[in-house]
mmCIF file of C-alpha atoms in Angstrom:
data_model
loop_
_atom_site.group_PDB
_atom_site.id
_atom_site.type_symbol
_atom_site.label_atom_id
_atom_site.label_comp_id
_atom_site.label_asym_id
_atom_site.label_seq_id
_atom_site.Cartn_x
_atom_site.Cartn_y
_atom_site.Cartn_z
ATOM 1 C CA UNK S 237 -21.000 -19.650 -46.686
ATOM 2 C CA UNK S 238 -18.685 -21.592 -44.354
ATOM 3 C CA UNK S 239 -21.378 -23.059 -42.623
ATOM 4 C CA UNK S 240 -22.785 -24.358 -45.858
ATOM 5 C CA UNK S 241 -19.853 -25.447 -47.172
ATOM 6 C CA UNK S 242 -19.330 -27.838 -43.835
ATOM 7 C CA UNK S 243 -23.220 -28.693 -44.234
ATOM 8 C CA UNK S 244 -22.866 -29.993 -47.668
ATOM 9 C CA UNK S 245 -19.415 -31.653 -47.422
ATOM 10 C CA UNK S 246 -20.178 -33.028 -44.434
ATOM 11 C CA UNK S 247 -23.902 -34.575 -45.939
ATOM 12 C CA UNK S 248 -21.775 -35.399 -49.235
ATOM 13 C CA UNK S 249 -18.991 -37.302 -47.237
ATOM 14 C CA UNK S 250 -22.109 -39.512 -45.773
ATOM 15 C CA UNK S 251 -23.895 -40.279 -48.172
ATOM 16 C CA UNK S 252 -21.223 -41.096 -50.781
ATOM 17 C CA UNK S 253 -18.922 -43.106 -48.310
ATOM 18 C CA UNK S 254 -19.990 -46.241 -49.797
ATOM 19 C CA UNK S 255 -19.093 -44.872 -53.270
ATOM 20 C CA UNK S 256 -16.166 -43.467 -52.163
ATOM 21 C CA UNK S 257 -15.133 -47.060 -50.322
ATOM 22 C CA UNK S 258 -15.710 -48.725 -54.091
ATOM 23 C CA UNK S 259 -13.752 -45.952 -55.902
ATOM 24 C CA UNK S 260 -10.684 -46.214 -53.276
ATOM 25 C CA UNK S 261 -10.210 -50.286 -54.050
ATOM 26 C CA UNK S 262 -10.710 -50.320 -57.545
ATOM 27 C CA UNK S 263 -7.700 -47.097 -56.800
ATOM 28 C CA UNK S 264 -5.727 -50.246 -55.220
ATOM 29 C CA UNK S 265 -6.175 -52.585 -58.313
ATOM 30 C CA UNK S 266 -5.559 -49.398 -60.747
ATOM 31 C CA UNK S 267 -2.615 -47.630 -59.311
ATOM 32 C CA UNK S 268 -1.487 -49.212 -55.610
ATOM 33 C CA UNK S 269 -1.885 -45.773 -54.652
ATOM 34 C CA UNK S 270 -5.935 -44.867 -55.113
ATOM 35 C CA UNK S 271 -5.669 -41.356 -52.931
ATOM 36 C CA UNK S 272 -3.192 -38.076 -54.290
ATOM 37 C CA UNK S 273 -1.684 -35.484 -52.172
ATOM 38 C CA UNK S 274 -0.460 -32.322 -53.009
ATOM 39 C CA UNK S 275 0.182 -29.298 -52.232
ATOM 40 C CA UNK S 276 -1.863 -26.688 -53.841
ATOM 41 C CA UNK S 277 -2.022 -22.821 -52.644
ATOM 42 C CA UNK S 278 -4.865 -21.642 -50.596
ATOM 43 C CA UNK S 279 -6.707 -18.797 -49.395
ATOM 44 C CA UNK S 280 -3.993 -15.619 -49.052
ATOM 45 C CA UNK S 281 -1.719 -18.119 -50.440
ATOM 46 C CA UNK S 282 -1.161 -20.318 -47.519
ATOM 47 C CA UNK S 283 -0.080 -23.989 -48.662
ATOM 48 C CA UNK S 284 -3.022 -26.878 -48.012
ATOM 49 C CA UNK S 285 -2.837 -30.420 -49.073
ATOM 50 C CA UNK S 286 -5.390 -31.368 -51.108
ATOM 51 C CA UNK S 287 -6.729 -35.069 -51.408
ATOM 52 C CA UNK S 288 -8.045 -36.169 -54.729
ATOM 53 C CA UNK S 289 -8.546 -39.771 -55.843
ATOM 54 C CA UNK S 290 -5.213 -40.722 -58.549
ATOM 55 C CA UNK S 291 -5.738 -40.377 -62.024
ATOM 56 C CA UNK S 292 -2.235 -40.813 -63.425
ATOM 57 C CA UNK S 293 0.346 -43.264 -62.806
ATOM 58 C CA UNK S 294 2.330 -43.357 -59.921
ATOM 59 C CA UNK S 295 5.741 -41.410 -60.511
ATOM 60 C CA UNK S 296 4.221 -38.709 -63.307
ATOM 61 C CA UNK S 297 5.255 -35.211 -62.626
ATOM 62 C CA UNK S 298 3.991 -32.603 -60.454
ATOM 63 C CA UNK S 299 3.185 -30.225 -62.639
ATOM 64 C CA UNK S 300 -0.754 -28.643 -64.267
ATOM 65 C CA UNK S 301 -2.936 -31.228 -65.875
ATOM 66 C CA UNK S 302 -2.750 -29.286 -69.106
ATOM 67 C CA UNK S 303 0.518 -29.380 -69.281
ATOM 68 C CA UNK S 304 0.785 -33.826 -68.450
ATOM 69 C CA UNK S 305 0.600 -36.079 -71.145
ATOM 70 C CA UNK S 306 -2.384 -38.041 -71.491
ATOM 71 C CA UNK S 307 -0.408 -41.164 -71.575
ATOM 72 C CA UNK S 308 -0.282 -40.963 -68.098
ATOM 73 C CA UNK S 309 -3.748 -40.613 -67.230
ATOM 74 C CA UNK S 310 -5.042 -45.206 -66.125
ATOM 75 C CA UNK S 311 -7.927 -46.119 -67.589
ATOM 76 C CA UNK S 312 -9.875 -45.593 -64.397
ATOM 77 C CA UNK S 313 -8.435 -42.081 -64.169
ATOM 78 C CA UNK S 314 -10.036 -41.396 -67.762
ATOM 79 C CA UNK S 315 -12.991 -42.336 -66.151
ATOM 80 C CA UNK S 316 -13.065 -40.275 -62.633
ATOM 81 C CA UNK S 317 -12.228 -37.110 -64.702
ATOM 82 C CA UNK S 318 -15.227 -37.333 -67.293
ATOM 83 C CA UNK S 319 -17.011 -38.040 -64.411
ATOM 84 C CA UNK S 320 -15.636 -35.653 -61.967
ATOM 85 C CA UNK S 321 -15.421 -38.412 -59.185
ATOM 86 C CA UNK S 322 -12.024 -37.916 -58.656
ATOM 87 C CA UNK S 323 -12.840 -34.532 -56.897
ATOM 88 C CA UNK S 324 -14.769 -36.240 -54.528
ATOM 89 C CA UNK S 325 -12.070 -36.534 -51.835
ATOM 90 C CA UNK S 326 -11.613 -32.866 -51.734
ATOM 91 C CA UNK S 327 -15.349 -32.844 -49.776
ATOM 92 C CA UNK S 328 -12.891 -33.616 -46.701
ATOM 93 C CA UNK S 329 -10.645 -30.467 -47.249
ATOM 94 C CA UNK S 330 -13.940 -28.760 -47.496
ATOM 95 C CA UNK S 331 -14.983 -29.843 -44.181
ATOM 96 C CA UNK S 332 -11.332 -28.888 -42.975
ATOM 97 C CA UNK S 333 -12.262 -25.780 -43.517
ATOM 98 C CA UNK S 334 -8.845 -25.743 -46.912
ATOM 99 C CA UNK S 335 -11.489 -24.888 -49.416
ATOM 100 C CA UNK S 336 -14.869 -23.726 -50.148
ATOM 101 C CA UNK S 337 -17.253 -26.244 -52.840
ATOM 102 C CA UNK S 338 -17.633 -22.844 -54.580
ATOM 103 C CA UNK S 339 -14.097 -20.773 -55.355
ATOM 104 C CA UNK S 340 -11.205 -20.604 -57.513
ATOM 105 C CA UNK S 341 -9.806 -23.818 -58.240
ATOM 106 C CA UNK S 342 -6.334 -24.014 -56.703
ATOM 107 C CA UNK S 343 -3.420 -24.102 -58.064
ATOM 108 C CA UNK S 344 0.438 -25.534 -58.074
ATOM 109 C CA UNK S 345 3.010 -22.988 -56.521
ATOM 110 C CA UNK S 346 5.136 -23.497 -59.710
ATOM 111 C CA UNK S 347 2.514 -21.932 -62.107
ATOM 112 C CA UNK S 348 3.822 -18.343 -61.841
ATOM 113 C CA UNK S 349 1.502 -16.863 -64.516
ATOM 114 C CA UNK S 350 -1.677 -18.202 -62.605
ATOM 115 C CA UNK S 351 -0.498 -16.555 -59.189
ATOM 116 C CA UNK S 352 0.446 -13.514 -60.906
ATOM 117 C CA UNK S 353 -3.041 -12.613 -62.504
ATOM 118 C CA UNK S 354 -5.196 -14.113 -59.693
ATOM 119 C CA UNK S 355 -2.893 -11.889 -57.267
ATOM 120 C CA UNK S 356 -3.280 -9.168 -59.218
ATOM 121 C CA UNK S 357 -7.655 -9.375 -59.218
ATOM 122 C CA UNK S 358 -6.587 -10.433 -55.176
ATOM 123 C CA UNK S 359 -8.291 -14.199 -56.046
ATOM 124 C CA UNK S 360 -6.350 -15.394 -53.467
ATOM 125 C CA UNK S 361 -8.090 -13.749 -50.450
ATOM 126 C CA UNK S 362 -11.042 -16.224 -50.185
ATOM 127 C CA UNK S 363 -11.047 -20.086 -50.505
ATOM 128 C CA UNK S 364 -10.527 -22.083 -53.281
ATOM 129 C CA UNK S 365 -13.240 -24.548 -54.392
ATOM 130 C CA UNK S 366 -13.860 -27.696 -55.885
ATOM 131 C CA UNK S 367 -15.675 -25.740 -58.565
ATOM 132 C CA UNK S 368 -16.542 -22.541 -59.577
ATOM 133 C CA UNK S 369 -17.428 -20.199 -62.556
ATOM 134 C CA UNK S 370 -14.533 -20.730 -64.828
ATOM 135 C CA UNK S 371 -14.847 -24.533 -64.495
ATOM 136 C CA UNK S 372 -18.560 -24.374 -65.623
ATOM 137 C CA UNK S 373 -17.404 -22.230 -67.834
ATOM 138 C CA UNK S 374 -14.624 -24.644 -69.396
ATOM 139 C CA UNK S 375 -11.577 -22.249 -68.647
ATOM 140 C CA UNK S 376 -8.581 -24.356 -67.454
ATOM 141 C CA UNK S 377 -5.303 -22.971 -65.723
ATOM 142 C CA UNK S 378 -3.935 -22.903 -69.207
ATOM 143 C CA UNK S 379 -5.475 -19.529 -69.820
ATOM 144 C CA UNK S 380 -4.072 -17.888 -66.499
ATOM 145 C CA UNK S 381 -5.301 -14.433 -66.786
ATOM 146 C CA UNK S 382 -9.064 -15.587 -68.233
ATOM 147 C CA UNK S 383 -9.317 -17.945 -65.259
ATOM 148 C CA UNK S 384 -8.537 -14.932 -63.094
ATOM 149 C CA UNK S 385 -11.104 -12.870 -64.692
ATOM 150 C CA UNK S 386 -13.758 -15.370 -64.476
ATOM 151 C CA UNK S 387 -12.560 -16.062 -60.929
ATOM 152 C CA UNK S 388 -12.742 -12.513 -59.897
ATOM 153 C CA UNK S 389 -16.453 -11.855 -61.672
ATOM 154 C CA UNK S 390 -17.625 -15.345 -59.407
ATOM 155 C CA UNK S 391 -16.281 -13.782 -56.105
ATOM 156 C CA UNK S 392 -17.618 -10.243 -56.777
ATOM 157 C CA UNK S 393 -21.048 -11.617 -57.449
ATOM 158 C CA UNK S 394 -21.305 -14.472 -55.207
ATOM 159 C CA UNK S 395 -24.657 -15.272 -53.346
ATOM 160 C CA UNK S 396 -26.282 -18.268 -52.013
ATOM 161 C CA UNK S 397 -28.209 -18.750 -55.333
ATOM 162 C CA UNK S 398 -25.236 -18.360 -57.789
ATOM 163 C CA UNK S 399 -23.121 -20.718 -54.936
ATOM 164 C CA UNK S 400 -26.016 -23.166 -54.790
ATOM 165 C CA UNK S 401 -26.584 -23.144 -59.015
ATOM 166 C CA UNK S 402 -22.503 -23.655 -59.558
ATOM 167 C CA UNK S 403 -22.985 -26.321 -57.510
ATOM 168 C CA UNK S 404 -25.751 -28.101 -59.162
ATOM 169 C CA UNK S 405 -24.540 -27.251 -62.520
ATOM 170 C CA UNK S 406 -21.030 -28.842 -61.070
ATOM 171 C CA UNK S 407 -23.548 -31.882 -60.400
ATOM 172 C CA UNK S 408 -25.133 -32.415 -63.456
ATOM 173 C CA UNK S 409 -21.907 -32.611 -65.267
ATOM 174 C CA UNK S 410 -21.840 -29.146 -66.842
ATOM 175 C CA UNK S 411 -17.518 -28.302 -67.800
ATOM 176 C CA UNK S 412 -15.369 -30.782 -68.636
ATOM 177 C CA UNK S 413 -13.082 -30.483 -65.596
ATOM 178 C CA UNK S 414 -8.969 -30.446 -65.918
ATOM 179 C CA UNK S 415 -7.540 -31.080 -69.284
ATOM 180 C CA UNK S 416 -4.469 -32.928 -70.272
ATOM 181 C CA UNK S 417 -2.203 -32.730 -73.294
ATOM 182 C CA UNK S 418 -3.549 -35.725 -76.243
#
């Protein structure tokens, strides 16, 4: 799937650039800061940094969405989550060869209950994605050993189709992506 993954990230990266251009200066106006780094754990638990466009304010802590306040999530942020644009930097990491489109969504180091259960179904030995089944399936990092269930069933019965329909689904705005606390 590697090769598919560069295809489509790399197709993506093109044909969105001018979106992605518009998203990054409206970033500027929003935050100063319109591009996030951070590091997130990878395949066999190797550290990447991942890119994302910024959703909360500058200076809010690194820690799972679920668990940030949604005071800290700007306006525009609101906006790139419900839509799922912020993920759209994360096509780069995919053509780095960090993550898959399709594969467990990764996570902070400091979330010790999701690396215990996805280390215990051995999640960790492909690479993560910018979606997958449990996202579709609105299952968040706050229910570690669900989302390592889910994420285990997606790798065990992964195929071009069900990579190609997560996709789409992703696409056509099926899950509600990362949720914070109200």
């Amino acid at each position: 799937m590697r090769f598919l993954d560069f295809l489509l990230a790399f197709i993506g990266l093109s044909v969105l650039s001018p979106l992605l251009i518009v998203l990054f200066i409206i970033g500027v106006f929003d935050t100063g800061s319109p591009l996030f780094f951070q590091e997130r754990v990878g395949r066999y638990k190797k550290p990447f940094t991942l890119v994302k466009f910024r959703t909360m304010s500058l200076g809010t802590e690194s820690k799972a969405s679920h668990l940030v306040s949604s005071r800290s999530v700007t306006r525009l942020g609101s906006f790139l989550r419900k839509t799922k644009l912020d993920e759209l930097p994360q096509l780069w990491n995919v053509l780095k060869g960090d993550m898959s489109l399709v594969g467990p969504r990764p996570n902070l180091y400091n979330q010790q209950s999701v690396l215990d259960a996805r280390d215990s179904l051995n999640v960790y030995d492909v690479r993560p994605g910018i979606t997958g089944l449990a996202q579709i399936k609105d299952i968040d990092m706050s229910s570690p050993k669900l989302l390592a269930i889910k994420d285990s069933e997606m790798i065990s019965k992964l195929s071009i189709t069900s990579y190609l329909n997560l996709v789409l689904l992703t696409i056509v705005g099926k899950g509600r992506g990362d949720r914070v606390r109200k």
